[in-house]
Each structure stands twice: as structure tokens, then as C-alpha cells.
Amino acid sequence: MNITIAGAGAMGSRFGLMLHLAGHKVTLIDGWEEHVKAIQKNGLQANLNGEQIIAKLPIYLQSELKPALSSDLIILFTKAMQLEAMLTDIQPLIKEHTNVLCLLNGIGHEEIIERYVPKDHIMIGNTMWTAGMEGPGQVKLFGNGTVALKNLVSDSKAKDTADHIVEILNSAGLNAQYSEDILHAIYKKACVNGTMNGLCTILLSNMADFGDTTPAHTIVQQIVNEFAAVAKYENVDLNVEETVDYIEKNCYNRDTIGLHHPSMYQDLNEHNRLTEIDYINGAVVRKGQKHGVQTPYCSFLTELVHCKEQILGAK
Ligand code: NAD
């Protein structure tokens, strides 16, 4: 199977490398010129669970795609705000038989993808794998993860395709499964990102220190309430109490991930990069406006993060 990774940063490199190591034909596409040049010159250099690996993977700048490239499966792994530009640039690669899988964090990406890909060729999902960039062409890949996915259109042909893609991902050890309840999983993960990412970014704190503050419980509960209120309009029944409990048990645990700074913190505070806030809390605000649901906490947090992006001159 010809697999294209559209957006070959930290996560795209992880998936690309694991699929390549499993024997699949993988092509990377990315918009960061320094990174693309580094991989073309030296290969993708990965620290994979402590083992240094160099993989000679073909990589192209998204603005310089060869029309002859063909792809059976495209896995989208840009940041959310880069998604539409990537889809525009890879249009020549999206042929009649091409399937597209989106594993970005955040909600509502399918509304953008549908403008570029026939609905019955789109799969959405999420992943618990992690990855980090060490510099252009260099990634650090530690730990384990899972993938859950589902076809957007509910018909048996699209389901067969999704099952096949699950098999392909599993052949590379990516622990994938088909999930009938994928929107619920996407919303639940978005609640984790929609609380920890923005709050720790603004407060300059790790997750456990935030969790120790007296207002933390109420703030998290209010934000999750807003996610749950808009999720109802997509027939997703998100239990607020259970979700808050899940966040508090997992994110504040100092023995596991509690001392980590979320990726948005690192992107903005350490690397001066724009954030995905518009596609997490901001998406809830837009959905709230559409359905007449008040979302004051998500709205305020989105605005605060935008203020900080502008103060820091993030790009
Ligand atoms: P990333 O920032 O590493 O890569 C995304 C794009 O940004 C790529 O095009 C990359 O080349 C470019 N980029 C990366 N560093 C750059 C820099 N310093 N300067 C200029 N361009 C740079 O993003 P990611 O972490 O791979 O995330 C992709 C998607 O997956 C996002 O939606 C994210 O929320 C989600 N996600 C990430 C993780 C994780 O652990 N990284 C885990 C689960 C989901």
C-alpha cells in the first residue's frame, strides 16, 4: 500500500517511521522547508525508545509536489490550523481510490476535509501515541499508544475500508481499532486538551500544579460542561462527572504525566508557535453559537490564548 503522511512533524514522523519499518511504502509531505531539506539530506533521524534510527524516507515540500505521486492512504498529521492549506496542496494526490485518515486533536476537522475529499473516503479518529520534535529532521519517540478510527459515512463498503486500514496500522504495531463510538472518543480527548492545554499555557504551570489549586475543579467542570452541551447536538452523550474524574485522575498524577507541560504550552511558551486553540475550545464556541448554547469559559480561554499568541508574536 502506498501511504502518504501529510504533515510530517512529530506525529507524522512517528506514524511514517513505524509504517516504513513494517515494510509499507511511505512518502512524507511537509511544509517546513528546513525539516524537509534535513530529511532529504540525512534521512529521518529518530530516537525510538532509546534506539537511534535513520530512515531514508522520501519527503517533499507540499508546495513542490510531483503530480505523478499516487497514494492509497493519506494520513493527515498537520497542526489543525495548517490542515486546509495542506489539503489544498495535496489535491493532485487525492485520486478516486484514495482514502484519507485524520488523527488530529480537536473537533470538527471533517467539516474542512469534506470540501476536498469525497465523504465515503474519509476516516476520522484519534490517537494516544505521542511524539516530539528535537530539531529539523530529528524526532524523539517514546512509549506506547493506541489509535481509534471510524469511517465518516456509515455504509458497509466504507466500514470494510476502515477495517482494512486498522489492519495496516496494526501491521506496524500502532494498536489500532475500529470504534463505532468515535465521536465520543474525539470529544473526550478534546475535553482533556480543552482544559489542560489552554489553562496550563496561560498559567505557565504543569498539570499537577494546576490541579492542586482551589478553583481547578470548578474551572474544569465548567469547560467540560460546555463541551458536553454542544456534543449533544452531534448525538454524543458525554458524561460530565465521568470526564472530569478522568481528567483529574490522569492529568494530575505526579507519578505519570502530572509534571508534564501540555503540547500547547511547549508550542507557545517555548517555541513561539501558534496554537490549535481555535480547533479545541474555539470549535466549541462556534458550535455553541450555531446551536444557541452559551460557552463563556471556552470563549474566554480562547481569547486569552490569542492575546498571549499576539503578545509573544507567535508564528
Ligand atoms: P508538529 O508541530 O510536530 O508538526 C506539525 C507541523 O508543524 C509539521 O508540518 C511540522 O513540520 C511543523 N513544525 C514542527 N515544528 C516546527 C518548527 N519548529 N517550525 C516550523 N514548523 C514546525 O505537530 P504534532 O505534534 O505532530 O501534531 C500533529 C497533530 O497531532 C496535532 O493535531 C496534535 O494536536 C496531534 N497530536 C499530537 C501528539 C503529540 O504527542 N505530539 C499526540 C496526539 C495528537
mmCIF file of N, CA, C and O in Angstrom, residues 263-303:
data_model
loop_
_atom_site.group_PDB
_atom_site.id
_atom_site.type_symbol
_atom_site.label_atom_id
_atom_site.label_comp_id
_atom_site.label_asym_id
_atom_site.label_seq_id
_atom_site.Cartn_x
_atom_site.Cartn_y
_atom_site.Cartn_z
ATOM 1 N N SER A 263 1.317 20.052 25.233
ATOM 2 C CA SER A 263 1.993 20.446 23.990
ATOM 3 C C SER A 263 1.737 21.919 23.633
ATOM 4 O O SER A 263 2.621 22.595 23.093
ATOM 5 N N MET A 264 0.543 22.423 23.951
ATOM 6 C CA MET A 264 0.260 23.824 23.621
ATOM 7 C C MET A 264 1.176 24.762 24.408
ATOM 8 O O MET A 264 1.656 25.771 23.892
ATOM 9 N N TYR A 265 1.445 24.402 25.651
ATOM 10 C CA TYR A 265 2.384 25.163 26.492
ATOM 11 C C TYR A 265 3.745 25.218 25.782
ATOM 12 O O TYR A 265 4.361 26.269 25.641
ATOM 13 N N GLN A 266 4.193 24.033 25.335
ATOM 14 C CA GLN A 266 5.512 23.973 24.701
ATOM 15 C C GLN A 266 5.518 24.750 23.391
ATOM 16 O O GLN A 266 6.455 25.511 23.118
ATOM 17 N N ASP A 267 4.455 24.555 22.586
ATOM 18 C CA ASP A 267 4.400 25.244 21.290
ATOM 19 C C ASP A 267 4.499 26.760 21.484
ATOM 20 O O ASP A 267 5.305 27.427 20.835
ATOM 21 N N LEU A 268 3.676 27.309 22.387
ATOM 22 C CA LEU A 268 3.614 28.766 22.507
ATOM 23 C C LEU A 268 4.715 29.320 23.416
ATOM 24 O O LEU A 268 5.459 30.228 23.020
ATOM 25 N N ASN A 269 4.843 28.770 24.618
ATOM 26 C CA ASN A 269 5.763 29.370 25.587
ATOM 27 C C ASN A 269 7.232 29.055 25.310
ATOM 28 O O ASN A 269 8.111 29.818 25.661
ATOM 29 N N GLU A 270 7.472 27.899 24.674
ATOM 30 C CA GLU A 270 8.872 27.530 24.441
ATOM 31 C C GLU A 270 9.310 27.735 22.993
ATOM 32 O O GLU A 270 10.466 28.026 22.739
ATOM 33 N N HIS A 271 8.365 27.544 22.047
ATOM 34 C CA HIS A 271 8.783 27.616 20.631
ATOM 35 C C HIS A 271 8.122 28.756 19.870
ATOM 36 O O HIS A 271 8.302 28.866 18.653
ATOM 37 N N ASN A 272 7.336 29.583 20.592
ATOM 38 C CA ASN A 272 6.725 30.756 19.971
ATOM 39 C C ASN A 272 5.882 30.408 18.738
ATOM 40 O O ASN A 272 5.882 31.130 17.738
ATOM 41 N N ARG A 273 5.185 29.265 18.807
ATOM 42 C CA ARG A 273 4.352 28.834 17.674
ATOM 43 C C ARG A 273 2.877 29.070 17.989
ATOM 44 O O ARG A 273 2.457 29.013 19.148
ATOM 45 N N LEU A 274 2.098 29.322 16.937
ATOM 46 C CA LEU A 274 0.649 29.489 17.099
ATOM 47 C C LEU A 274 0.035 28.186 17.622
ATOM 48 O O LEU A 274 0.607 27.109 17.419
ATOM 49 N N THR A 275 -1.109 28.294 18.272
ATOM 50 C CA THR A 275 -1.710 27.113 18.913
ATOM 51 C C THR A 275 -2.942 26.615 18.150
ATOM 52 O O THR A 275 -3.443 27.277 17.241
ATOM 53 N N GLU A 276 -3.432 25.458 18.593
ATOM 54 C CA GLU A 276 -4.649 24.859 17.995
ATOM 55 C C GLU A 276 -5.914 25.275 18.749
ATOM 56 O O GLU A 276 -6.958 24.649 18.595
ATOM 57 N N ILE A 277 -5.849 26.327 19.565
ATOM 58 C CA ILE A 277 -6.983 26.684 20.437
ATOM 59 C C ILE A 277 -8.298 26.873 19.658
ATOM 60 O O ILE A 277 -9.370 26.504 20.142
ATOM 61 N N ASP A 278 -8.211 27.429 18.429
ATOM 62 C CA ASP A 278 -9.439 27.658 17.647
ATOM 63 C C ASP A 278 -10.147 26.363 17.266
ATOM 64 O O ASP A 278 -11.307 26.385 16.865
ATOM 65 N N TYR A 279 -9.423 25.252 17.308
ATOM 66 C CA TYR A 279 -9.996 23.965 16.879
ATOM 67 C C TYR A 279 -10.329 23.080 18.083
ATOM 68 O O TYR A 279 -10.743 21.946 17.921
ATOM 69 N N ILE A 280 -10.110 23.634 19.279
ATOM 70 C CA ILE A 280 -10.466 22.888 20.502
ATOM 71 C C ILE A 280 -11.548 23.723 21.208
ATOM 72 O O ILE A 280 -12.717 23.612 20.881
ATOM 73 N N ASN A 281 -11.162 24.645 22.082
ATOM 74 C CA ASN A 281 -12.167 25.485 22.754
ATOM 75 C C ASN A 281 -12.894 26.385 21.754
ATOM 76 O O ASN A 281 -14.102 26.618 21.862
ATOM 77 N N GLY A 282 -12.159 26.909 20.780
ATOM 78 C CA GLY A 282 -12.773 27.794 19.780
ATOM 79 C C GLY A 282 -13.839 27.069 18.965
ATOM 80 O O GLY A 282 -14.849 27.666 18.573
ATOM 81 N N ALA A 283 -13.621 25.773 18.711
ATOM 82 C CA ALA A 283 -14.619 24.994 17.953
ATOM 83 C C ALA A 283 -15.901 24.857 18.772
ATOM 84 O O ALA A 283 -17.006 24.883 18.223
ATOM 85 N N VAL A 284 -15.742 24.746 20.104
ATOM 86 C CA VAL A 284 -16.927 24.652 20.973
ATOM 87 C C VAL A 284 -17.701 25.977 20.939
ATOM 88 O O VAL A 284 -18.937 25.995 20.885
ATOM 89 N N VAL A 285 -16.968 27.083 20.933
ATOM 90 C CA VAL A 285 -17.621 28.402 20.862
ATOM 91 C C VAL A 285 -18.436 28.498 19.565
ATOM 92 O O VAL A 285 -19.615 28.880 19.582
ATOM 93 N N ARG A 286 -17.829 28.098 18.429
ATOM 94 C CA ARG A 286 -18.538 28.195 17.141
ATOM 95 C C ARG A 286 -19.766 27.289 17.113
ATOM 96 O O ARG A 286 -20.835 27.670 16.660
ATOM 97 N N LYS A 287 -19.598 26.074 17.635
ATOM 98 C CA LYS A 287 -20.743 25.146 17.662
ATOM 99 C C LYS A 287 -21.818 25.687 18.610
ATOM 100 O O LYS A 287 -23.010 25.551 18.347
ATOM 101 N N GLY A 288 -21.394 26.301 19.719
ATOM 102 C CA GLY A 288 -22.345 26.900 20.669
ATOM 103 C C GLY A 288 -23.152 28.005 19.999
ATOM 104 O O GLY A 288 -24.373 28.087 20.155
ATOM 105 N N GLN A 289 -22.463 28.847 19.227
ATOM 106 C CA GLN A 289 -23.165 29.950 18.523
ATOM 107 C C GLN A 289 -24.202 29.379 17.563
ATOM 108 O O GLN A 289 -25.322 29.870 17.454
ATOM 109 N N LYS A 290 -23.813 28.301 16.878
ATOM 110 C CA LYS A 290 -24.722 27.691 15.897
ATOM 111 C C LYS A 290 -25.981 27.143 16.569
ATOM 112 O O LYS A 290 -27.084 27.255 16.030
ATOM 113 N N HIS A 291 -25.818 26.569 17.765
ATOM 114 C CA HIS A 291 -26.954 25.890 18.410
ATOM 115 C C HIS A 291 -27.579 26.701 19.550
ATOM 116 O O HIS A 291 -28.450 26.194 20.262
ATOM 117 N N GLY A 292 -27.110 27.932 19.758
ATOM 118 C CA GLY A 292 -27.676 28.747 20.835
ATOM 119 C C GLY A 292 -27.265 28.277 22.230
ATOM 120 O O GLY A 292 -28.051 28.353 23.172
ATOM 121 N N VAL A 293 -26.039 27.751 22.357
ATOM 122 C CA VAL A 293 -25.532 27.302 23.668
ATOM 123 C C VAL A 293 -24.476 28.305 24.155
ATOM 124 O O VAL A 293 -23.569 28.668 23.398
ATOM 125 N N GLN A 294 -24.609 28.753 25.398
ATOM 126 C CA GLN A 294 -23.625 29.690 25.963
ATOM 127 C C GLN A 294 -22.312 28.954 26.279
ATOM 128 O O GLN A 294 -22.339 27.882 26.889
ATOM 129 N N THR A 295 -21.179 29.537 25.880
ATOM 130 C CA THR A 295 -19.885 28.880 26.151
ATOM 131 C C THR A 295 -18.873 29.906 26.695
ATOM 132 O O THR A 295 -17.802 30.099 26.105
ATOM 133 N N PRO A 296 -19.178 30.562 27.828
ATOM 134 C CA PRO A 296 -18.310 31.652 28.293
ATOM 135 C C PRO A 296 -16.888 31.217 28.680
ATOM 136 O O PRO A 296 -15.940 31.952 28.429
ATOM 137 N N TYR A 297 -16.756 30.037 29.281
ATOM 138 C CA TYR A 297 -15.407 29.604 29.684
ATOM 139 C C TYR A 297 -14.536 29.316 28.463
ATOM 140 O O TYR A 297 -13.382 29.738 28.391
ATOM 141 N N CYS A 298 -15.079 28.602 27.489
ATOM 142 C CA CYS A 298 -14.296 28.288 26.280
ATOM 143 C C CYS A 298 -13.965 29.567 25.513
ATOM 144 O O CYS A 298 -12.864 29.713 24.974
ATOM 145 N N SER A 299 -14.925 30.489 25.495
ATOM 146 C CA SER A 299 -14.715 31.731 24.766
ATOM 147 C C SER A 299 -13.593 32.544 25.419
ATOM 148 O O SER A 299 -12.675 33.022 24.739
ATOM 149 N N PHE A 300 -13.650 32.673 26.739
ATOM 150 C CA PHE A 300 -12.636 33.468 27.449
ATOM 151 C C PHE A 300 -11.246 32.836 27.299
ATOM 152 O O PHE A 300 -10.259 33.518 27.027
ATOM 153 N N LEU A 301 -11.192 31.510 27.423
ATOM 154 C CA LEU A 301 -9.886 30.835 27.321
ATOM 155 C C LEU A 301 -9.308 30.983 25.905
ATOM 156 O O LEU A 301 -8.107 31.228 25.727
ATOM 157 N N THR A 302 -10.163 30.872 24.900
ATOM 158 C CA THR A 302 -9.702 31.040 23.512
ATOM 159 C C THR A 302 -9.130 32.450 23.330
ATOM 160 O O THR A 302 -8.045 32.630 22.742
ATOM 161 N N GLU A 303 -9.855 33.432 23.858
ATOM 162 C CA GLU A 303 -9.390 34.822 23.701
ATOM 163 C C GLU A 303 -8.082 35.064 24.452
ATOM 164 O O GLU A 303 -7.174 35.740 23.945
#
